[in-house]
Amino acid sequence: MKNKECIEMPDNACRYDSDPLFRLLEATSLHGIADWEADRRFAGDYLLLLIESGNGELLVDGSRFPLGPGNAALLLPASLFELNADPSKPLQGYRVSFQVLREADAGGGSLAFVKTNDAFPQSLAGVLPKLSFAEAVHAAAAIAGQRRRDEQRLQPFARQQMFHRLLETIVPQLEAPMQQAAASAIASTIAYMHTHYEEPISRATLARIAGMSPWHYSRRFKETTGRSPSEMLESIRLDKAREHLVSLDCTVREVAQLVGYRDESRFRRKFKETVGISPTMFIARKREKVAALSYHYAAHMLTLQAVPLATYVDRRRESHRSAYHDAIPFHLKRVKQPDADVWESHLQALAAARPEVILCDEFVDRQTGDSLAKIAPVVTIPWLEMTWRDHFREIASFLAKKRDAAAWLSGYERKAELLRKRISGRFGSERSLLLHIASDGLHVYGNRNGGSVLFQDLDLTPAHNAAAIKVCREITAAELTRLDCDRILLIVDADRESQRRWDDLQTSAVWLALPAVNRRTVHRIDEIPWLEYSPFAHTLVLDEAARIWR
């Protein structure tokens, strides 16, 4: 068999395999107010807008851009935007969406292409020269026309050629090299504002960072962002003030100083001008429109009779919360492993919901956290570092319901104590196990979730070292024999793989030899409420435990 021939590239060859690929998704002709008006939302992919006629305004990540004949705008993925049209002068034009792909090594000699959001430094908007705009409209119209005539299936090469011609016409006009350098310098000063907002910041300081004269800096800043440097700094400080007012137990004066205002009266005045209400009223209202981006924290709120504006809902799996489902205005899809599409749908729903505060845990990644912060102030309560009682008190403090939480906890402790005394007399020496069979294996729980009720509140003896397990630990079937458990509380997930694991286990010699199996002290229980870590679920776990240990 002959060896494969390798074609060697000459030394003077130009390589282009690192260039990104531009993938056209959709081109649409838009006419009238209904086509253009949209609630605040996130751009899922790159979005190109061309305005032929009419007037309006585009808001992108807090920056404002006027729209009129000859305008073009390029929005980056994850940009939070809102488009407002003038009813008397409806907008007409084109919308083109596309992706940018880069080559990636998939291993084994294979190649893959991944989406990238960094093909352009920032969202852009501006007026195009007449000739360039005419060429852009011609290309967009041709693309949109071809997309509509599916039955003809014109050559994709022609469509791609016109799409690239459209980009070649618009992008250089919006992003000339000098503009790109200026935009980078402006971006560095905005980053400085975000990290030093609590300090006195002058225009001269920002101009020096950008390497421009103060006058030139102010002009460039306004052209790039649609706002003056002082307006941007004020906006950043007020956004931080909103975060502090909802997450810190501080006075209005203390918050004013934390965000760089030396004059409290000026802070109060600017806050009311921007937010629409005074800081004092904002603190009082912060509890009315809360989005809970944590399944467990939503349960804490429900225990305190505070219904989230938006949170995860799964009617099939959450019968214990069914009384509240219809009262929650915005339902987020609850999945075990949310992918990028699920997160995008969550962000779009939250943007439409317009919460005043977003409550979450530490598991939200940085990119998602940045997007959430564009919607509303984010309050993060650590999940792993705190117990459910700590979570409950923290959320109650945030909602101004400390007394309600204290009363609820007092009632819960009495209920747990009565059950603990009843159980300890008859079952005090038993060794118990909370076992969960999932698609990825067998798991035993420690002192969190249902284990918190069993091994802490009811003081039952675990069949393993529960304190050494953060949440749960995967075990093998063989390890079950070494645990010597007298009673097993068993959860089996409903998916096919979990059921297969359970079918294999329950007929195995290992399972049939377990003391709990021989004594018939294996109890099938549901995932909910046993695997939920909240006061709402734990009071239900107490009720079920009372039926099991009777």
Coordinates of C-alpha atoms in Angstrom, one line a residue:
M1 CA 0.0 0.0 0.0
K2 CA 1.4 3.4 -1.0
N3 CA 2.1 6.0 1.6
K4 CA -0.2 9.0 1.5
E5 CA 1.3 11.9 -0.4
C6 CA 1.7 15.2 1.5
I7 CA 1.5 18.5 -0.5
E8 CA 4.0 20.9 1.0
M9 CA 3.2 24.6 1.0
P10 CA 6.0 26.8 -0.4
D11 CA 7.6 29.2 2.0
N12 CA 6.1 32.2 0.4
A13 CA 2.5 30.8 0.4
C14 CA -0.2 32.8 2.2
R15 CA -2.3 30.8 4.6
Y16 CA -5.9 31.7 5.4
D17 CA -7.1 28.8 7.5
S18 CA -7.2 31.0 10.6
D19 CA -9.7 33.4 9.0
P20 CA -13.3 33.2 10.4
L21 CA -16.2 32.0 8.3
F22 CA -19.3 34.1 8.1
R23 CA -22.5 32.1 8.0
L24 CA -25.7 33.7 6.8
L25 CA -28.8 32.7 8.8
E26 CA -31.7 35.0 7.7
A27 CA -32.4 38.1 5.7
T28 CA -35.8 39.8 6.1
S29 CA -37.4 42.9 4.6
L30 CA -39.2 44.8 7.3
H31 CA -42.0 47.4 6.8
G32 CA -44.0 49.3 9.4
I33 CA -44.1 49.6 13.2
A34 CA -45.1 46.0 13.9
D35 CA -42.1 44.6 12.2
W36 CA -39.6 46.8 14.0
E37 CA -41.0 47.3 17.5
A38 CA -39.8 44.7 20.0
D39 CA -39.6 44.3 23.7
R40 CA -36.1 44.5 25.2
R41 CA -34.3 41.3 24.2
F42 CA -30.9 39.8 23.7
A43 CA -29.4 39.4 20.2
G44 CA -28.9 35.6 19.8
D45 CA -26.5 36.0 16.8
Y46 CA -24.9 38.9 14.9
L47 CA -27.6 41.2 13.8
L48 CA -27.3 43.8 10.9
L49 CA -30.0 46.5 10.5
L50 CA -30.4 48.8 7.5
I51 CA -32.8 51.7 7.6
E52 CA -34.3 52.9 4.3
S53 CA -36.9 55.3 5.7
G54 CA -38.6 56.3 8.9
N55 CA -37.2 57.3 12.3
G56 CA -36.6 55.7 15.6
E57 CA -34.1 54.9 18.3
L58 CA -31.9 52.0 19.1
L59 CA -30.8 51.2 22.7
V60 CA -27.8 48.8 22.9
D61 CA -26.4 47.8 26.3
G62 CA -27.4 51.2 27.7
S63 CA -26.1 53.3 24.7
R64 CA -28.6 55.2 22.5
F65 CA -28.3 55.5 18.7
P66 CA -30.8 57.5 16.5
L67 CA -32.2 55.7 13.5
G68 CA -33.1 57.3 10.2
P69 CA -32.7 56.9 6.5
G70 CA -29.2 55.8 5.6
N71 CA -28.5 54.3 9.1
A72 CA -26.9 50.9 9.6
A73 CA -26.3 49.1 12.9
L74 CA -24.3 45.9 13.7
L75 CA -25.2 44.2 17.0
L76 CA -23.0 41.6 18.7
P77 CA -24.4 38.3 20.1
A78 CA -25.6 38.8 23.8
S79 CA -26.2 42.5 23.2
L80 CA -29.3 43.7 25.1
F81 CA -31.2 45.9 22.7
E82 CA -34.5 47.7 22.4
L83 CA -35.8 49.3 19.2
N84 CA -38.4 52.1 19.3
A85 CA -40.0 53.3 16.1
D86 CA -41.7 56.7 15.6
P87 CA -45.4 55.9 14.9
S88 CA -45.7 58.9 12.6
K89 CA -42.6 57.8 10.5
P90 CA -42.6 54.0 10.4
L91 CA -39.2 52.3 9.8
Q92 CA -38.6 50.4 6.7
G93 CA -35.5 48.4 5.8
Y94 CA -33.8 45.1 6.3
R95 CA -32.6 42.8 9.0
V96 CA -29.8 40.3 8.4
S97 CA -28.7 37.7 11.0
F98 CA -25.5 35.7 10.8
Q99 CA -22.9 33.8 12.7
V100 CA -19.1 33.9 12.7
L101 CA -17.3 30.5 12.9
R102 CA -13.7 29.7 13.7
E103 CA -11.9 26.4 13.0
A104 CA -11.2 24.2 16.0
D105 CA -9.3 20.9 16.3
A106 CA -11.9 18.2 17.2
G107 CA -9.2 15.6 17.8
G108 CA -8.4 12.5 15.7
G109 CA -7.6 14.5 12.7
S110 CA -11.1 16.0 12.5
L111 CA -12.0 19.6 12.3
A112 CA -14.9 21.4 13.9
F113 CA -16.2 24.9 13.7
V114 CA -17.3 26.9 16.8
K115 CA -19.3 30.1 17.1
T116 CA -17.3 33.1 18.1
N117 CA -18.6 36.4 19.4
D118 CA -15.4 38.4 19.1
A119 CA -15.2 39.1 15.4
F120 CA -15.9 42.7 16.1
P121 CA -14.9 44.7 19.2
Q122 CA -18.3 46.1 19.9
S123 CA -21.8 46.8 18.5
L124 CA -21.7 49.6 15.9
A125 CA -24.1 52.1 14.5
G126 CA -23.8 55.1 12.1
V127 CA -24.8 56.8 8.8
L128 CA -23.4 55.3 5.6
P129 CA -22.3 57.3 2.6
K130 CA -25.1 57.3 0.0
L131 CA -23.3 55.1 -2.5
S132 CA -22.3 52.6 0.1
F133 CA -25.8 52.5 1.5
A134 CA -27.4 52.0 -1.9
E135 CA -25.0 49.0 -2.5
A136 CA -25.8 47.6 0.9
V137 CA -29.6 47.9 0.3
H138 CA -29.2 46.2 -3.2
A139 CA -27.4 43.3 -1.6
A140 CA -29.8 42.9 1.3
A141 CA -32.8 43.1 -1.0
A142 CA -31.4 40.4 -3.2
I143 CA -30.6 38.1 -0.3
A144 CA -34.0 38.6 1.2
G145 CA -35.7 38.0 -2.1
Q146 CA -33.8 34.8 -2.7
R147 CA -34.6 33.5 0.8
R148 CA -38.3 34.0 0.1
R149 CA -38.3 32.1 -3.2
D150 CA -37.5 28.7 -1.7
E151 CA -39.1 26.8 -4.6
Q152 CA -36.4 28.1 -7.0
R153 CA -33.5 27.3 -4.8
L154 CA -31.0 29.7 -6.4
Q155 CA -27.4 28.9 -6.2
P156 CA -26.0 29.3 -2.6
F157 CA -22.8 30.6 -4.1
A158 CA -24.6 33.7 -5.4
R159 CA -26.4 34.2 -2.0
Q160 CA -23.1 33.9 -0.1
Q161 CA -21.4 36.3 -2.6
M162 CA -24.0 38.9 -2.0
F163 CA -23.9 38.4 1.7
H164 CA -20.1 39.0 1.8
R165 CA -20.6 42.0 -0.5
L166 CA -23.1 43.4 2.1
L167 CA -20.5 43.0 4.9
E168 CA -17.7 44.4 2.8
T169 CA -19.9 47.5 2.1
I170 CA -21.0 48.2 5.6
V171 CA -18.4 47.0 8.1
P172 CA -15.5 49.2 6.8
Q173 CA -17.7 52.2 7.0
L174 CA -18.8 51.5 10.6
E175 CA -15.4 50.3 11.7
A176 CA -12.6 52.2 10.0
P177 CA -9.1 51.5 11.5
M178 CA -9.0 54.9 13.3
Q179 CA -12.4 54.3 14.7
Q180 CA -11.4 50.9 15.9
A181 CA -8.4 52.3 17.7
A182 CA -10.5 55.0 19.2
A183 CA -13.1 52.5 20.2
S184 CA -10.5 50.4 21.9
A185 CA -9.2 53.4 23.8
I186 CA -12.8 54.4 24.8
A187 CA -13.4 50.8 25.9
S188 CA -10.4 51.0 28.2
T189 CA -11.7 54.1 29.9
I190 CA -15.2 52.5 30.4
A191 CA -13.4 49.5 32.0
Y192 CA -11.6 51.9 34.3
M193 CA -14.9 53.5 35.3
H194 CA -16.3 50.1 36.2
T195 CA -13.4 49.3 38.5
H196 CA -12.8 52.7 40.0
Y197 CA -16.3 54.2 40.2
E198 CA -16.1 54.8 43.9
E199 CA -13.1 57.1 43.4
P200 CA -13.1 60.8 42.1
I201 CA -12.7 60.5 38.3
S202 CA -12.1 63.5 36.1
R203 CA -12.4 63.9 32.3
A204 CA -8.7 64.7 32.3
T205 CA -7.9 61.3 33.9
L206 CA -10.0 59.4 31.4
A207 CA -8.5 61.4 28.5
R208 CA -5.0 60.5 29.7
I209 CA -5.9 56.8 29.8
A210 CA -7.3 57.0 26.3
G211 CA -4.2 59.0 25.0
M212 CA -6.3 61.9 23.7
S213 CA -6.9 65.5 24.5
P214 CA -9.9 66.1 26.9
W215 CA -11.9 67.7 24.1
H216 CA -11.1 65.0 21.5
Y217 CA -11.8 62.3 24.1
S218 CA -15.3 63.7 24.9
R219 CA -16.2 64.0 21.2
R220 CA -15.0 60.4 20.4
F221 CA -16.7 59.1 23.5
K222 CA -20.0 60.6 22.5
E223 CA -19.7 59.3 18.9
T224 CA -18.9 55.8 20.2
T225 CA -21.4 55.4 23.0
G226 CA -24.1 58.0 22.4
R227 CA -23.4 59.5 25.8
S228 CA -20.8 61.8 27.4
P229 CA -18.2 60.4 29.8
S230 CA -19.9 62.0 32.8
E231 CA -23.2 60.4 31.8
M232 CA -21.6 57.0 31.5
L233 CA -19.9 57.3 34.9
E234 CA -23.1 58.4 36.5
S235 CA -25.0 55.5 34.9
I236 CA -22.3 53.0 36.2
R237 CA -22.5 54.5 39.7
L238 CA -26.2 54.4 39.8
D239 CA -26.3 50.8 38.6
K240 CA -23.9 49.9 41.4
A241 CA -26.0 51.8 43.8
R242 CA -29.0 49.7 42.8
E243 CA -27.0 46.6 43.5
H244 CA -25.9 47.8 46.9
L245 CA -29.3 49.0 47.9
V246 CA -30.8 45.5 47.3
S247 CA -27.9 43.4 48.6
L248 CA -26.3 45.3 51.5
D249 CA -27.7 46.3 54.8
C250 CA -26.6 50.0 54.4
T251 CA -28.1 53.4 54.8
V252 CA -28.7 55.6 51.7
R253 CA -25.8 57.8 52.8
E254 CA -23.4 54.8 53.1
V255 CA -24.4 53.5 49.6
A256 CA -23.9 57.0 48.1
Q257 CA -20.3 57.0 49.5
L258 CA -19.7 53.5 48.3
V259 CA -20.4 54.4 44.7
G260 CA -18.5 57.6 44.6
Y261 CA -20.9 60.3 45.6
R262 CA -19.7 62.7 48.3
D263 CA -22.9 64.7 48.3
E264 CA -25.8 62.5 49.5
S265 CA -28.5 65.0 48.2
R266 CA -27.0 64.9 44.7
F267 CA -27.1 61.1 44.8
R268 CA -30.7 61.1 45.9
R269 CA -31.6 63.6 43.2
K270 CA -29.8 61.7 40.4
F271 CA -31.1 58.4 41.5
K272 CA -34.7 59.6 41.4
E273 CA -34.2 61.2 38.0
T274 CA -32.8 58.0 36.6
V275 CA -34.7 55.2 38.3
G276 CA -38.0 57.2 38.8
I277 CA -38.3 56.7 42.5
S278 CA -36.2 57.7 45.5
P279 CA -33.5 55.4 47.0
T280 CA -35.7 54.9 50.1
M281 CA -38.7 53.9 47.9
F282 CA -36.4 51.6 45.9
I283 CA -35.4 49.8 49.0
A284 CA -39.0 49.3 49.9
R285 CA -40.0 48.1 46.4
K286 CA -37.0 45.8 45.9
R287 CA -39.1 42.9 47.2
E288 CA -41.9 43.2 44.7
K289 CA -40.4 42.0 41.4
V290 CA -37.7 39.4 42.2
A291 CA -36.6 36.8 39.7
A292 CA -35.2 33.7 41.4
L293 CA -32.6 32.1 39.2
S294 CA -32.2 29.3 41.7
Y295 CA -34.7 26.5 42.1
H296 CA -34.0 26.2 45.8
Y297 CA -34.1 29.9 46.5
A298 CA -37.5 30.2 44.8
A299 CA -38.8 27.7 47.4
H300 CA -37.4 29.9 50.2
M301 CA -39.4 32.8 48.8
L302 CA -42.6 30.7 48.6
T303 CA -42.2 29.6 52.2
L304 CA -42.3 33.3 53.1
Q305 CA -45.3 33.8 50.8
A306 CA -43.3 35.9 48.4
V307 CA -44.0 34.7 44.8
P308 CA -41.1 35.2 42.4
L309 CA -41.7 37.3 39.2
A310 CA -39.8 34.6 37.3
T311 CA -38.3 31.3 38.2
Y312 CA -37.8 27.6 37.1
V313 CA -41.1 25.7 36.8
D314 CA -41.7 22.1 35.9
R315 CA -45.4 21.2 36.5
R316 CA -44.8 17.5 36.0
R317 CA -42.1 17.2 38.7
E318 CA -43.3 19.8 41.2
S319 CA -46.7 18.8 42.5
H320 CA -45.7 20.2 45.9
R321 CA -45.5 23.7 44.3
S322 CA -48.6 23.4 42.1
A323 CA -50.6 25.9 44.2
Y324 CA -48.1 28.6 43.2
H325 CA -47.4 27.8 39.5
D326 CA -50.2 30.0 38.1
A327 CA -49.2 32.9 40.3
I328 CA -45.6 33.0 38.9
P329 CA -45.8 35.3 35.8
F330 CA -42.7 34.1 34.0
H331 CA -41.8 30.4 33.9
L332 CA -38.2 29.4 33.1
K333 CA -37.6 25.9 31.7
R334 CA -36.1 23.6 34.4
V335 CA -33.5 21.1 33.1
K336 CA -30.7 19.3 34.8
Q337 CA -28.0 20.3 32.3
P338 CA -29.0 23.6 30.6
D339 CA -27.2 24.2 27.3
A340 CA -26.6 27.5 25.5
D341 CA -30.0 27.6 23.9
V342 CA -31.8 27.1 27.2
W343 CA -29.7 29.9 28.8
E344 CA -30.5 32.2 25.9
S345 CA -34.3 31.5 26.4
H346 CA -33.9 32.3 30.1
L347 CA -32.2 35.6 29.4
Q348 CA -34.8 36.5 26.8
A349 CA -37.6 35.7 29.3
L350 CA -35.9 37.7 32.1
A351 CA -35.3 40.7 29.8
A352 CA -39.0 40.7 28.9
A353 CA -40.0 40.3 32.6
R354 CA -38.0 43.4 33.7
P355 CA -37.3 42.3 37.3
E356 CA -36.0 44.8 39.8
V357 CA -33.7 42.2 41.3
I358 CA -32.3 38.8 40.2
L359 CA -31.5 36.3 43.0
C360 CA -29.0 33.6 42.1
D361 CA -26.3 31.3 43.5
E362 CA -22.6 31.1 42.8
F363 CA -23.0 28.6 39.9
V364 CA -23.9 31.2 37.3
D365 CA -20.9 31.6 35.0
R366 CA -19.3 35.0 34.4
Q367 CA -20.6 35.5 30.9
T368 CA -24.2 34.8 32.0
G369 CA -23.7 36.9 35.1
D370 CA -22.7 39.8 32.9
S371 CA -25.8 39.4 30.8
L372 CA -28.0 39.2 33.9
A373 CA -26.4 42.4 35.3
K374 CA -27.6 44.2 32.1
I375 CA -31.2 43.3 33.1
A376 CA -31.3 44.1 36.8
P377 CA -29.1 44.2 39.9
V378 CA -27.9 40.7 40.8
V379 CA -27.9 39.4 44.4
T380 CA -25.7 36.2 44.8
I381 CA -26.2 34.0 47.8
P382 CA -23.6 31.2 48.1
W383 CA -25.3 27.8 48.1
L384 CA -22.4 25.5 49.1
E385 CA -21.0 27.7 51.8
M386 CA -24.2 28.1 53.7
T387 CA -26.9 25.8 55.2
W388 CA -30.5 26.0 54.2
R389 CA -31.3 27.8 57.5
D390 CA -28.6 30.4 56.6
H391 CA -30.1 30.7 53.1
F392 CA -33.5 31.2 54.6
R393 CA -32.5 33.9 57.0
E394 CA -30.5 35.7 54.3
I395 CA -33.4 35.7 51.8
A396 CA -35.8 36.7 54.6
S397 CA -33.5 39.7 55.5
F398 CA -33.4 40.6 51.8
L399 CA -37.2 40.5 51.6
A400 CA -37.7 42.3 54.9
K401 CA -39.4 39.2 56.4
K402 CA -37.0 38.4 59.3
R403 CA -39.9 38.0 61.8
D404 CA -41.8 35.7 59.4
A405 CA -38.7 33.5 58.9
A406 CA -38.0 33.4 62.7
A407 CA -41.6 32.3 63.4
W408 CA -41.5 29.7 60.6
L409 CA -38.2 28.2 61.9
S410 CA -39.5 28.1 65.4
G411 CA -42.5 26.0 64.3
Y412 CA -40.2 23.8 62.2
E413 CA -37.8 23.1 65.1
R414 CA -40.7 22.2 67.4
K415 CA -42.1 19.8 64.7
A416 CA -38.7 18.2 64.2
E417 CA -38.1 17.8 67.9
L418 CA -41.3 16.0 68.5
L419 CA -40.6 13.6 65.6
R420 CA -37.0 13.1 66.7
K421 CA -38.1 12.1 70.3
R422 CA -40.6 9.7 68.9
I423 CA -38.2 8.1 66.5
S424 CA -35.1 7.9 68.7
G425 CA -36.9 5.6 71.2
R426 CA -37.6 2.9 68.7
F427 CA -35.1 3.4 65.9
G428 CA -32.2 5.2 67.5
S429 CA -29.7 2.5 66.6
E430 CA -30.7 2.1 63.0
R431 CA -28.3 3.0 60.2
S432 CA -30.0 4.7 57.3
L433 CA -29.1 5.5 53.7
L434 CA -30.5 8.0 51.2
L435 CA -29.8 6.4 47.9
H436 CA -30.4 8.0 44.5
I437 CA -30.2 6.0 41.2
A438 CA -29.6 8.4 38.3
S439 CA -28.6 7.9 34.7
D440 CA -25.0 8.5 35.5
G441 CA -24.8 6.1 38.5
L442 CA -25.6 5.5 42.1
H443 CA -25.4 8.4 44.6
V444 CA -25.6 8.6 48.4
Y445 CA -26.4 11.9 50.2
G446 CA -24.7 13.5 53.2
N447 CA -25.9 16.3 55.4
R448 CA -27.6 18.3 52.6
N449 CA -30.9 18.0 50.8
G450 CA -33.0 15.2 52.4
G451 CA -30.0 14.1 54.4
S452 CA -30.1 17.4 56.3
V453 CA -33.5 16.4 57.7
L454 CA -32.6 12.7 58.4
F455 CA -29.1 13.1 59.9
Q456 CA -29.3 16.5 61.5
D457 CA -32.9 17.5 62.3
L458 CA -34.0 14.0 63.2
D459 CA -30.5 12.8 64.4
L460 CA -30.8 9.5 62.6
T461 CA -27.6 7.5 62.2
P462 CA -26.2 7.5 58.6
A463 CA -24.8 4.3 57.2
H464 CA -21.8 6.3 56.0
N465 CA -19.8 9.3 57.0
A466 CA -22.4 11.9 56.0
A467 CA -20.3 14.9 57.3
A468 CA -17.6 14.1 54.7
I469 CA -19.9 14.5 51.8
K470 CA -20.5 18.0 50.4
V471 CA -23.8 17.1 48.7
C472 CA -23.7 13.6 47.3
R473 CA -21.2 11.0 46.5
E474 CA -21.2 8.4 43.7
I475 CA -20.8 4.8 44.8
T476 CA -20.7 1.4 43.2
A477 CA -23.1 -1.5 43.8
A478 CA -20.3 -3.4 45.6
E479 CA -19.8 -0.5 48.0
L480 CA -23.4 -0.9 49.2
T481 CA -22.5 -4.2 51.0
R482 CA -19.9 -2.4 53.1
L483 CA -22.3 0.3 54.3
D484 CA -24.4 -2.2 56.4
C485 CA -27.5 -0.2 56.3
D486 CA -30.7 -1.2 58.2
R487 CA -33.0 1.1 56.1
I488 CA -32.8 2.5 52.6
L489 CA -34.7 5.4 51.3
L490 CA -34.6 4.9 47.5
I491 CA -35.0 7.4 44.7
V492 CA -35.0 6.2 41.1
D493 CA -35.1 8.8 38.3
A494 CA -37.8 8.3 35.6
D495 CA -35.5 8.3 32.5
R496 CA -34.8 5.0 30.7
E497 CA -31.1 4.7 31.7
S498 CA -31.9 5.2 35.4
Q499 CA -34.7 2.5 35.2
R500 CA -32.3 0.1 33.5
R501 CA -29.7 0.6 36.3
W502 CA -32.4 -0.1 38.9
D503 CA -33.6 -3.2 37.0
D504 CA -30.1 -4.6 37.0
L505 CA -29.4 -3.7 40.6
Q506 CA -32.6 -5.1 42.2
T507 CA -31.9 -8.6 40.7
S508 CA -28.2 -8.6 41.6
A509 CA -26.8 -10.8 44.4
V510 CA -25.3 -7.7 46.0
W511 CA -28.7 -6.0 46.4
L512 CA -30.5 -9.2 47.5
A513 CA -27.9 -9.7 50.2
L514 CA -28.4 -6.3 51.8
P515 CA -29.9 -6.3 55.4
A516 CA -32.5 -3.6 54.5
V517 CA -33.7 -5.7 51.5
N518 CA -34.1 -8.8 53.6
R519 CA -35.9 -6.9 56.3
R520 CA -38.1 -5.2 53.7
T521 CA -37.1 -1.8 55.0
V522 CA -36.4 -0.3 51.5
H523 CA -38.7 2.6 50.9
R524 CA -39.3 4.1 47.4
I525 CA -39.6 7.9 47.7
D526 CA -39.8 10.7 45.2
E527 CA -37.1 13.0 44.0
I528 CA -39.2 15.9 45.2
P529 CA -39.3 16.9 48.1
W530 CA -36.3 14.7 49.2
L531 CA -33.6 16.2 46.9
E532 CA -34.7 19.8 47.3
Y533 CA -32.7 21.9 49.8
S534 CA -35.2 24.4 51.2
P535 CA -37.6 24.9 54.1
F536 CA -40.5 24.5 51.8
A537 CA -39.4 20.9 51.0
H538 CA -38.0 20.0 54.4
T539 CA -41.3 20.4 56.2
L540 CA -42.8 17.9 53.7
V541 CA -39.8 15.6 54.3
L542 CA -40.7 15.6 58.0
D543 CA -44.2 14.5 57.2
E544 CA -42.9 11.6 55.0
A545 CA -40.3 10.6 57.6
A546 CA -43.1 10.4 60.2
R547 CA -44.9 7.8 57.9
I548 CA -41.7 5.8 57.3
W549 CA -40.6 5.6 60.9
R550 CA -43.8 4.8 62.7

